[in-house]
mmCIF file of C-alpha atoms in Angstrom:
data_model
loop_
_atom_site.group_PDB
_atom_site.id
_atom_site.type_symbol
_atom_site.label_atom_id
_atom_site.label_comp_id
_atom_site.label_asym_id
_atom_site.label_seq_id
_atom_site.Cartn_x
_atom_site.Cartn_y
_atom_site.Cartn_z
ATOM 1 C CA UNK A 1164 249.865 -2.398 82.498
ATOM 2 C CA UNK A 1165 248.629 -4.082 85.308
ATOM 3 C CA UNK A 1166 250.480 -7.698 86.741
ATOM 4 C CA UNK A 1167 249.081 -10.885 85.072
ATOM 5 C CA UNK A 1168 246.027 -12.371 86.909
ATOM 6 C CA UNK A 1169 247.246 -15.660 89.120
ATOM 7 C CA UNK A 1170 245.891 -19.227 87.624
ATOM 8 C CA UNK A 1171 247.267 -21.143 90.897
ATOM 9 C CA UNK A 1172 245.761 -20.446 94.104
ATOM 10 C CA UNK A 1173 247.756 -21.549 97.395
ATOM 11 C CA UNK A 1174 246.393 -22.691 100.325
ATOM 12 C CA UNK A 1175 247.375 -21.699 103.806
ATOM 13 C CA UNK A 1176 248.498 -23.470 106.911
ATOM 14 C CA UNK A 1177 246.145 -23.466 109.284
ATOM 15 C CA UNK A 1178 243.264 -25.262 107.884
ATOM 16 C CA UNK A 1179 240.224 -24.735 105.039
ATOM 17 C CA UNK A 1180 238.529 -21.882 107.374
ATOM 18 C CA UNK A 1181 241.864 -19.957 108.441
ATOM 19 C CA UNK A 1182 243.669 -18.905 105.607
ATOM 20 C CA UNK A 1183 242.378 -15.554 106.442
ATOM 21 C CA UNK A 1184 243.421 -15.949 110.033
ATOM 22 C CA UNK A 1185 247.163 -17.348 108.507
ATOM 23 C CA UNK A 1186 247.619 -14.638 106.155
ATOM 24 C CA UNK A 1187 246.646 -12.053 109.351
ATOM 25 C CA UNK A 1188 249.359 -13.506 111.190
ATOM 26 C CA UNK A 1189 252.115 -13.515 108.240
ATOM 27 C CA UNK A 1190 251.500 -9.890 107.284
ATOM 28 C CA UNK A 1191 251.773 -9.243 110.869
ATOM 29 C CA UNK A 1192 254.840 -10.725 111.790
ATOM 30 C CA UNK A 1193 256.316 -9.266 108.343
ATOM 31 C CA UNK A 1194 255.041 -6.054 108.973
ATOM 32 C CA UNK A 1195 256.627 -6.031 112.546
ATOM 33 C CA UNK A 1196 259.772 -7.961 112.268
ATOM 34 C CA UNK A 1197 260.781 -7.379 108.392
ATOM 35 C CA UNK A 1198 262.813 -10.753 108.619
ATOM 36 C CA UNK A 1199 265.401 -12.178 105.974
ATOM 37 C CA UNK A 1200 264.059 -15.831 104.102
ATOM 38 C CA UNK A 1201 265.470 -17.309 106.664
ATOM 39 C CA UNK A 1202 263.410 -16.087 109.550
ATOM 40 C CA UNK A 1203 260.391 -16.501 107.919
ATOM 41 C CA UNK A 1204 260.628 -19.894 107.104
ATOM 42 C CA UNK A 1205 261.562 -20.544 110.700
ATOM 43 C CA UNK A 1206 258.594 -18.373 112.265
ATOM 44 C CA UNK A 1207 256.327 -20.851 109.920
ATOM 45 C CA UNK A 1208 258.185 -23.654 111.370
ATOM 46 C CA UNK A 1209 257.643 -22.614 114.594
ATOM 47 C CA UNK A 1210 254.115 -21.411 114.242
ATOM 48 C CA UNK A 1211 252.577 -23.976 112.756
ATOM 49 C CA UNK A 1212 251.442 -27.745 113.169
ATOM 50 C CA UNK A 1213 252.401 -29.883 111.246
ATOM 51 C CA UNK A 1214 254.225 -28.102 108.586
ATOM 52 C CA UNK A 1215 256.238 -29.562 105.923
ATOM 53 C CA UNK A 1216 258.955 -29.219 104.097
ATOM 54 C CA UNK A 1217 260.732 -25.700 103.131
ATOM 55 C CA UNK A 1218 259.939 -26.353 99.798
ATOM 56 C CA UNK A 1219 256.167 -26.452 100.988
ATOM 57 C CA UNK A 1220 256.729 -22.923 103.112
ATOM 58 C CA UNK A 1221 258.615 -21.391 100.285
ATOM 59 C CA UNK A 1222 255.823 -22.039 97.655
ATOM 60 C CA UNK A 1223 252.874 -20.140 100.130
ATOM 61 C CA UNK A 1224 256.109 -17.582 100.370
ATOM 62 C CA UNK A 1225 255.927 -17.359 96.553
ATOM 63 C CA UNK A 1226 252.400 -16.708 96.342
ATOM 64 C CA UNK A 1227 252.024 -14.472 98.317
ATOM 65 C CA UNK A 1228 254.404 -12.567 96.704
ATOM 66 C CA UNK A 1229 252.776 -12.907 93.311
ATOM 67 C CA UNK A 1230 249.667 -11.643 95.047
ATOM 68 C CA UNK A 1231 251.821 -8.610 96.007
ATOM 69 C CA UNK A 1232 251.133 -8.935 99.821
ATOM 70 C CA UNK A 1233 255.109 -9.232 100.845
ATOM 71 C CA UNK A 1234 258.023 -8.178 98.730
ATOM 72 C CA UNK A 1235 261.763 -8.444 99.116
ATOM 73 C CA UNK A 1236 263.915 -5.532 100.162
ATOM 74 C CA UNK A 1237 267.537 -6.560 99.700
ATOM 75 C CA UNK A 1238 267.812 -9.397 102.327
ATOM 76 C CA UNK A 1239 264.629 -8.752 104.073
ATOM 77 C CA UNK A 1240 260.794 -9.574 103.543
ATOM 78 C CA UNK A 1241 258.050 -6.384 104.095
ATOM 79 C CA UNK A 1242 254.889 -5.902 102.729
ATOM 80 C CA UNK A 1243 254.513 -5.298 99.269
ATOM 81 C CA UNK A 1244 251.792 -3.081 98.212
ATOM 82 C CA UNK A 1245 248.357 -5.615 98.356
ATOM 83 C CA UNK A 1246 249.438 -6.181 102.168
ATOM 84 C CA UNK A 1247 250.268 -2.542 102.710
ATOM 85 C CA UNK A 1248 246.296 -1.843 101.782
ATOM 86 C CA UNK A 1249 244.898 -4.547 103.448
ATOM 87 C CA UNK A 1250 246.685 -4.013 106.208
ATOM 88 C CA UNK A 1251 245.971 -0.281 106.535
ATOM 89 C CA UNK A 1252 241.989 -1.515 106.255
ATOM 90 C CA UNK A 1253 241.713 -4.303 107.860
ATOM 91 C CA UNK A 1254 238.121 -5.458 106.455
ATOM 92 C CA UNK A 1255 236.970 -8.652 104.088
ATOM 93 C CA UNK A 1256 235.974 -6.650 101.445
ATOM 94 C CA UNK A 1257 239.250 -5.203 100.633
ATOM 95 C CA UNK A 1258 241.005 -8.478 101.013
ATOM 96 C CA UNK A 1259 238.242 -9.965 98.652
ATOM 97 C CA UNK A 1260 239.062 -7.402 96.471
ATOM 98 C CA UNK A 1261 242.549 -7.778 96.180
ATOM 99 C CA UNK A 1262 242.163 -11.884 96.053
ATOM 100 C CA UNK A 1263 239.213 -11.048 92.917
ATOM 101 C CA UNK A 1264 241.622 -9.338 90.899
ATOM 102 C CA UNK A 1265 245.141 -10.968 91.560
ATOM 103 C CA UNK A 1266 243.299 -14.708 90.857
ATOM 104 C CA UNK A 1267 241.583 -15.632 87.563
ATOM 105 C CA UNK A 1268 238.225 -17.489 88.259
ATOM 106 C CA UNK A 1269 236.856 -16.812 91.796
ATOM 107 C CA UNK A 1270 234.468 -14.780 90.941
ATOM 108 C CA UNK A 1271 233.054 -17.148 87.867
ATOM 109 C CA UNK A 1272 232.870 -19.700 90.569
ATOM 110 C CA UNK A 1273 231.104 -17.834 92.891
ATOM 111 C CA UNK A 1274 228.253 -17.321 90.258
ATOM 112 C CA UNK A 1275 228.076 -20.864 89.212
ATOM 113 C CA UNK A 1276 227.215 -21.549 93.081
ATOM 114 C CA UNK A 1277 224.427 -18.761 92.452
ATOM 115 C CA UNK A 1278 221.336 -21.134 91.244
ATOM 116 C CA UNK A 1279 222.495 -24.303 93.355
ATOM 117 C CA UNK A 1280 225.184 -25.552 95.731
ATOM 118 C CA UNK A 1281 228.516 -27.969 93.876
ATOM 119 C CA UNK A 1282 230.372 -30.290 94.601
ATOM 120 C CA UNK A 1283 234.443 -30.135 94.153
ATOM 121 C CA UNK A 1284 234.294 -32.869 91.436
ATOM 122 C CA UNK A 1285 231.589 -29.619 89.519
ATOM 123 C CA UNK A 1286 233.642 -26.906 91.097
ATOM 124 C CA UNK A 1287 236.833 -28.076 89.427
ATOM 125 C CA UNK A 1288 234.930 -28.726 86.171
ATOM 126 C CA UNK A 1289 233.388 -25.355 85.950
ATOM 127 C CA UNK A 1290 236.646 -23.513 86.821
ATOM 128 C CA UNK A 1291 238.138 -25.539 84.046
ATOM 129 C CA UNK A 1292 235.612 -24.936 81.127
ATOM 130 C CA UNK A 1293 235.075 -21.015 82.018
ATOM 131 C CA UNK A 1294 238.549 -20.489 82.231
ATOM 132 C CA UNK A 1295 240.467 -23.113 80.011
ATOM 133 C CA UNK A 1296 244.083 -21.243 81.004
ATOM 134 C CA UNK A 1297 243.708 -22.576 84.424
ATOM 135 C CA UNK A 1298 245.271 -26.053 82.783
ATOM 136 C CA UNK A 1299 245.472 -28.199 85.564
ATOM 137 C CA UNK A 1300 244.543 -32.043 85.774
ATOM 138 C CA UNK A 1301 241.064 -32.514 85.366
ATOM 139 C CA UNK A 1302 241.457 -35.611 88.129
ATOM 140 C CA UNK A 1303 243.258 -33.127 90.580
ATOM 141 C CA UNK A 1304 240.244 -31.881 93.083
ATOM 142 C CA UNK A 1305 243.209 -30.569 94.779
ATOM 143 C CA UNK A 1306 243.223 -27.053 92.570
ATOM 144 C CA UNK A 1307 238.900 -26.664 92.891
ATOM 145 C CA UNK A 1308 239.449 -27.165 97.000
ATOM 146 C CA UNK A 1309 242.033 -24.498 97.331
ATOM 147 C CA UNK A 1310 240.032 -22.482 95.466
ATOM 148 C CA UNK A 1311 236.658 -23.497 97.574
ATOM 149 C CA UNK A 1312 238.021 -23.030 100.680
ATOM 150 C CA UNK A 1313 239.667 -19.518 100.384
ATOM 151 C CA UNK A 1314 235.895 -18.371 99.617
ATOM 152 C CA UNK A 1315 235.047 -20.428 102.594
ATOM 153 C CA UNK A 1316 237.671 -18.305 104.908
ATOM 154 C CA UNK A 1317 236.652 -15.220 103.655
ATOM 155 C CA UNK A 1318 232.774 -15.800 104.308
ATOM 156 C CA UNK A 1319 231.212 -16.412 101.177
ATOM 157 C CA UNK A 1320 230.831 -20.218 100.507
ATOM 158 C CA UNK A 1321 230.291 -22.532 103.290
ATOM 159 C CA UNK A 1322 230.417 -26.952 102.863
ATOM 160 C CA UNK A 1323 227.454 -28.780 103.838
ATOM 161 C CA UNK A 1324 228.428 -32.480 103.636
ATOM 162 C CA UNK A 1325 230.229 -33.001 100.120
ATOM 163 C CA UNK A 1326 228.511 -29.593 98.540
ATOM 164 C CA UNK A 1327 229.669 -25.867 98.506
ATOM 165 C CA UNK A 1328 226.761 -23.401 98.457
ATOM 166 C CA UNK A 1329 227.019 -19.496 98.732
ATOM 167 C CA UNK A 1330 226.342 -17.879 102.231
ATOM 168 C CA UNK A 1331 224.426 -14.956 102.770
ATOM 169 C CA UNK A 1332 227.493 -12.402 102.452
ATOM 170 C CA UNK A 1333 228.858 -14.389 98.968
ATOM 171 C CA UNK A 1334 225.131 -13.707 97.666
ATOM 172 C CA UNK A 1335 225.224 -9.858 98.308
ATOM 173 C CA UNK A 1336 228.606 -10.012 96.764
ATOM 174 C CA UNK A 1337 227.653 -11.370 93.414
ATOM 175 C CA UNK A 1338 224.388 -9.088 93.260
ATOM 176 C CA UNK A 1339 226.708 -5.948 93.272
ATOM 177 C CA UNK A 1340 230.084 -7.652 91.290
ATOM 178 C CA UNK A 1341 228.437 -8.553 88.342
ATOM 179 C CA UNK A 1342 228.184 -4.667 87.808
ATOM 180 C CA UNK A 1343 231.175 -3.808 89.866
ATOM 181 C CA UNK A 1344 233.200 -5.375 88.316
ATOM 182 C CA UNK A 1345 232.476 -4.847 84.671
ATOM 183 C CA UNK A 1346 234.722 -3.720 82.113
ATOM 184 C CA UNK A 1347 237.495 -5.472 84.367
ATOM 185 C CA UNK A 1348 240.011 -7.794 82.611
ATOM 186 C CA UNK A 1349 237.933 -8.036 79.281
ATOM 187 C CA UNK A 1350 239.404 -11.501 78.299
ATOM 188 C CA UNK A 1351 238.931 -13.361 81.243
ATOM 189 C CA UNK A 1352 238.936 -16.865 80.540
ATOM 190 C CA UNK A 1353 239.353 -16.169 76.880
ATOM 191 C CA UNK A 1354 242.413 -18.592 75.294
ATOM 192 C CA UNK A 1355 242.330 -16.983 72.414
ATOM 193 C CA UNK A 1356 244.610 -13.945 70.822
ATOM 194 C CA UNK A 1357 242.519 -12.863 67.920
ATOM 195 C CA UNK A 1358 242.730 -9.230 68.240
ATOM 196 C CA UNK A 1359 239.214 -8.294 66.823
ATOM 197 C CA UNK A 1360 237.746 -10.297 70.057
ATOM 198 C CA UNK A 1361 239.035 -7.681 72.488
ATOM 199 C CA UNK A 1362 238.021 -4.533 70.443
ATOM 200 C CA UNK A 1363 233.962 -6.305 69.818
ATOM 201 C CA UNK A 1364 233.584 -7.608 73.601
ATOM 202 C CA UNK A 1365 234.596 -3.449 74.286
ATOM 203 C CA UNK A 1366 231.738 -2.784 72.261
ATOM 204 C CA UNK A 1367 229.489 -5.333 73.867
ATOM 205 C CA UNK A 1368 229.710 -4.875 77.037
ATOM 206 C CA UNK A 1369 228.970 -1.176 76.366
ATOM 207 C CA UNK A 1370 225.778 -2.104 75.984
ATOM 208 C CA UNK A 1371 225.395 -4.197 79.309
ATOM 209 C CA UNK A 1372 227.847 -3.480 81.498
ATOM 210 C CA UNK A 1373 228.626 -6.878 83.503
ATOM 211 C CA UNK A 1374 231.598 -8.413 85.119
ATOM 212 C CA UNK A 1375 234.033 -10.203 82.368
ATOM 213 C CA UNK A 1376 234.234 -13.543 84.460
ATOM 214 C CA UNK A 1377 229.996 -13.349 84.935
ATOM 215 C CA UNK A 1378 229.983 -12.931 80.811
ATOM 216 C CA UNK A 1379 232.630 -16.338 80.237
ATOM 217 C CA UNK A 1380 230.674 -18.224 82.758
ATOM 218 C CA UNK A 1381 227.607 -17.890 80.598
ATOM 219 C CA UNK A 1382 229.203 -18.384 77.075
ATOM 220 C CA UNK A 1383 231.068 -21.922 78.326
ATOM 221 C CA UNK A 1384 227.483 -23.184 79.378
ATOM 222 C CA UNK A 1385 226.290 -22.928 75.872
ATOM 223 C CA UNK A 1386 229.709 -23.339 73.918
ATOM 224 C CA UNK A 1387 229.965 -19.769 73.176
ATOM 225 C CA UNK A 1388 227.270 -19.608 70.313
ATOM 226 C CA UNK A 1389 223.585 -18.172 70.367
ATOM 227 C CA UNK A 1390 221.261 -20.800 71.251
ATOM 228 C CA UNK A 1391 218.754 -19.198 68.544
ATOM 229 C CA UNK A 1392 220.725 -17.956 65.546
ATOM 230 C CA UNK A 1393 224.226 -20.106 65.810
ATOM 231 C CA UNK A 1394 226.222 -17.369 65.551
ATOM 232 C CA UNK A 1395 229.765 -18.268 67.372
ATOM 233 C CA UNK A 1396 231.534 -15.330 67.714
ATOM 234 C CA UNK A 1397 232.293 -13.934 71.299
ATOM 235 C CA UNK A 1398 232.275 -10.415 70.272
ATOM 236 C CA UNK A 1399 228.796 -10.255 68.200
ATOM 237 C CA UNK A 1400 227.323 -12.282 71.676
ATOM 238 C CA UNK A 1401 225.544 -10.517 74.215
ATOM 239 C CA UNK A 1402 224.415 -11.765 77.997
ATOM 240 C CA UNK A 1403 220.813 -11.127 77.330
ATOM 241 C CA UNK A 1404 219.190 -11.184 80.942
ATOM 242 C CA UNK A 1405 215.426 -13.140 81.069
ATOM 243 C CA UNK A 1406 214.373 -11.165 83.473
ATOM 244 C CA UNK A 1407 214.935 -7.095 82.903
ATOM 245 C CA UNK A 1408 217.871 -6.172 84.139
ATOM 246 C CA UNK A 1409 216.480 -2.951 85.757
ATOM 247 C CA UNK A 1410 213.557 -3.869 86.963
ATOM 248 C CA UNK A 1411 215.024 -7.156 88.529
ATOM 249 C CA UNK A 1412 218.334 -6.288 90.515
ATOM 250 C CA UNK A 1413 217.883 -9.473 92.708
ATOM 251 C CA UNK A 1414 218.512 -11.988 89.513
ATOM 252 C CA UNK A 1415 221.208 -10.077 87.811
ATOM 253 C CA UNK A 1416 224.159 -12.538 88.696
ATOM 254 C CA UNK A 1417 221.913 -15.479 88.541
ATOM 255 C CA UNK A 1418 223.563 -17.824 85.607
ATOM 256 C CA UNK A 1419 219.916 -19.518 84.929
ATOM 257 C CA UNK A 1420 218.440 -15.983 84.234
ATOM 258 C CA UNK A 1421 220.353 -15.603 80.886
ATOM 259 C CA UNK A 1422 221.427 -16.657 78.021
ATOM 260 C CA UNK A 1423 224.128 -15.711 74.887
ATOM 261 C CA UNK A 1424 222.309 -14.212 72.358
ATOM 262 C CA UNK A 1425 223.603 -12.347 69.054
ATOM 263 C CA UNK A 1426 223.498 -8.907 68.911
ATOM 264 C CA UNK A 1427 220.458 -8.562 66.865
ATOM 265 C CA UNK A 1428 218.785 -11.282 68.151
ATOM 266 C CA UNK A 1429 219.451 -9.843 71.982
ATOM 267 C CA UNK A 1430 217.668 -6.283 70.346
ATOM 268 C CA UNK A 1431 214.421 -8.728 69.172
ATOM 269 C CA UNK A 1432 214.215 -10.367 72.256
ATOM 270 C CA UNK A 1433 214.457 -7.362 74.634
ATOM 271 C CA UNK A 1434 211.303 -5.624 72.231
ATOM 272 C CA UNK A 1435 209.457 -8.441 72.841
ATOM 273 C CA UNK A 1436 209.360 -9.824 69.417
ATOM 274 C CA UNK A 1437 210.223 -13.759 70.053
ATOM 275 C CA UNK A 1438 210.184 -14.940 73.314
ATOM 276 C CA UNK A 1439 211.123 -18.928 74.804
ATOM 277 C CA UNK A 1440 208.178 -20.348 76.725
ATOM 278 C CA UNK A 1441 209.417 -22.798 79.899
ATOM 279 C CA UNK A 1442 209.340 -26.054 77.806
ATOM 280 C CA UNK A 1443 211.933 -24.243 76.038
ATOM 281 C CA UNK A 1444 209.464 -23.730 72.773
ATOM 282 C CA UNK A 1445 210.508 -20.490 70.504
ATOM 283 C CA UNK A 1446 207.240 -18.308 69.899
ATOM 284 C CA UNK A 1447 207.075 -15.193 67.341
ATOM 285 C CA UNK A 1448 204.859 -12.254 67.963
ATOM 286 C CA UNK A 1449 202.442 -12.248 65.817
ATOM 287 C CA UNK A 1450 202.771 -8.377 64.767
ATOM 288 C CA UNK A 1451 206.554 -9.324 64.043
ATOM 289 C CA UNK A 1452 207.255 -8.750 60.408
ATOM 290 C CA UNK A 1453 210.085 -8.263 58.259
ATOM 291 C CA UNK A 1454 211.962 -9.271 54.432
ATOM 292 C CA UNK A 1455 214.893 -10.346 56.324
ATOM 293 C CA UNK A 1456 215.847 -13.618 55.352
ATOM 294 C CA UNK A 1457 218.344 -14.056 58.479
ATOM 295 C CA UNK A 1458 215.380 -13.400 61.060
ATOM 296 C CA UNK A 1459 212.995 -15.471 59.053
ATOM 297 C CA UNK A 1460 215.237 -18.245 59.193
ATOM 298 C CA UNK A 1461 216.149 -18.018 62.554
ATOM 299 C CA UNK A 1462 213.147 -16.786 64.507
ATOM 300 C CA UNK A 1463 209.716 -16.861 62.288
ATOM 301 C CA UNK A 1464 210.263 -20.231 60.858
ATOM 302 C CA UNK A 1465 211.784 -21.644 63.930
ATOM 303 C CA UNK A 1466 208.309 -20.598 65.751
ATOM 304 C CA UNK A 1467 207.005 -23.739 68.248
ATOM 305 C CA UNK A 1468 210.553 -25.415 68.100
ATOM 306 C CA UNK A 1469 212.493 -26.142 71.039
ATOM 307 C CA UNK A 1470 215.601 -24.607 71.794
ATOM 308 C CA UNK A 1471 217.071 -27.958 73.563
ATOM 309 C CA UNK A 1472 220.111 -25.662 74.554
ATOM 310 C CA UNK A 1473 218.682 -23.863 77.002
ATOM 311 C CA UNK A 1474 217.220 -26.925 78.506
ATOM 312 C CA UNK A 1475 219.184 -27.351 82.417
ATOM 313 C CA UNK A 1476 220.948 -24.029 81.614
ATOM 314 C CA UNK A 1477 217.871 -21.200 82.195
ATOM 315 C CA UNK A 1478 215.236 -21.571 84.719
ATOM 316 C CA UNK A 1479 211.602 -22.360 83.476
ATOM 317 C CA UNK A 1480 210.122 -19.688 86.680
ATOM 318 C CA UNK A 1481 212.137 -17.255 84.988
ATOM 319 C CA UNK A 1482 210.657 -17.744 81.472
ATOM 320 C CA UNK A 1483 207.202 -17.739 82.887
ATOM 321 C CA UNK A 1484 207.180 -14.151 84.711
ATOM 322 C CA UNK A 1485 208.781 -12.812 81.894
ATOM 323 C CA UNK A 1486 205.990 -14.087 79.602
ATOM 324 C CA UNK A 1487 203.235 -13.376 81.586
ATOM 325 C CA UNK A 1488 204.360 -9.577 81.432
ATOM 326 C CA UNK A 1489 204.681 -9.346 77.596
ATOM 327 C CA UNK A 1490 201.171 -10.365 77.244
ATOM 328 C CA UNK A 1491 200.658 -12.061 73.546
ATOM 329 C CA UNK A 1492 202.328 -15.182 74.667
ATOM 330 C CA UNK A 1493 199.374 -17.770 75.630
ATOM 331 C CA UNK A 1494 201.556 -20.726 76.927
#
């Protein structure tokens, strides 16, 4: 089974751009010198400006050893088996990797930032509603700038005044990690412990393969229920991409291009047989037919009402190319 995901993230010494730098220079020393507790609270000491207390030392100590890059052996510190791989390679992308999986909610964040730069006050909110077992104080911003500025050290978010927006290496990371990185840890973000969740999100992300956190980030933003038929259940939702997943890679991780849908109602969409113009207006194809009473009530019936939900959350460019390819829509 693999080691529970970290909710605290620790920042290094060294500043908001060098914790990459920082944790170079730990793994190093360890690697070299395989000192006792001691010693390694001393080489910080001695390292470092302005450094604080032990207690301060000791808890980046912990973490990283809940991240699994140093481990004890007897009386002396080595690397444990994150900091033996990143050490043997050396690159970002493995040390992205490894920070990915050991921490719940960087990658969520990272795909918020994907239609439009935040601020910490939104960075801590997001991280907080996509992944509710995070449960720190809403009014600490201390948690969402940790959080900010590892992605800042490793090259994928940088701060322009008070907003964090993606660069142009965190943007080709969350165009390949929304499929990368799907069927990884299947509840992420998920609170709750009902067992038929886990075995119906298997089954729906069968049928689109993205990455767990890209999924949760999408269900908080409309309260985990389908905008069109109500239904609340995480495993009968879908992420139901605007724009075709296949025949627009580019948009795959983009947040505004999709939406929760039920199962069914994710099947009538993608054949074309209701669509959402960009005032957010529900429109039925007018060869749709059928004796069902469910999609009568909640698609023909509901024809030229708006779907306020999706108001803010999908964006209206997206809903017009996809229209103008399906052809029957006149909007």
């Amino acid at each position: 089974m693999p080691p529970d995901r970290l909710r605290s993230i620790v920042p290094m010494f060294g500043g908001a751009t060098s914790y990459v730098k920082t944790l170079d220079e730990i793994l190093e020393y360890v690697a070299d010198q395989q000192p006792t507790p001691d010693e390694l609270i001393g080489w910080h000491r001695g390292h470092f400006e302005r450094v604080s207390s032990r207690d301060s030392i000791q808890r980046r100590i912990d973490y990283l050893e809940d991240v699994g890059f140093i481990q004890q052996d007897g009386h002396h510190w080595r690397l444990g088996p994150e900091g033996t791989t990143y050490v043997a390679e050396q690159t970002t992308e493995t040390l992205l990797e490894i920070m990915c999986r050991r921490n719940v909610g960087l990658r969520s964040l990272l795909y918020s930032l994907v239609p439009a730069p935040m601020t910490i006050e939104e960075i801590g909110r997001q991280q907080l509603e996509t992944h509710a077992n995070l449960g720190w104080d809403p009014a600490n911003t201390d948690m969402a700038k940790q959080r900010a500025n590892w992605l800042r050290s490793l090259g994928l978010v940088h701060r322009d005044g008070q907003q964090y927006a993606l660069t142009d290496e965190g943007r080709r990371f969350v165009e390949t990690a929304v499929e990368k990185w799907a069927g990884s840890d299947p509840q992420a973000g998920v609170s709750t412990t009902d067992s038929s969740t886990a075995t119906t999100y298997e089954t729906t992300v069968q049928a689109r393969a993205v990455d767990p956190e890209f999924r949760e980030t999408v269900l908080v933003q409309y309260d985990v229920a389908c905008p069109i038929s109500g239904v609340d259940h995480r495993g009968l939702l879908d992420v139901a991409h605007v724009l075709p997943w296949s025949d627009y890679p580019q948009h795959r991780a983009d947040p505004t291009n999709v939406l929760p849908l039920s199962k069914i109602h994710h099947a009538a969409f993608d054949r074309e047989l209701f669509t959402i113009d960009h005032n957010y207006q529900l429109h039925v194809n007018p060869d749709f037919e059928t004796d069902s009473d469910l999609l009568k009530q909640t698609i023909i019936d509901r024809a030229g009402e708006s779907v306020p939900q999706l108001d803010g959350n999908v964006a209206p460019a997206y809903l017009r190319q996809y229209n103008d390819s399906i052809g029957w829509i006149t909007s």
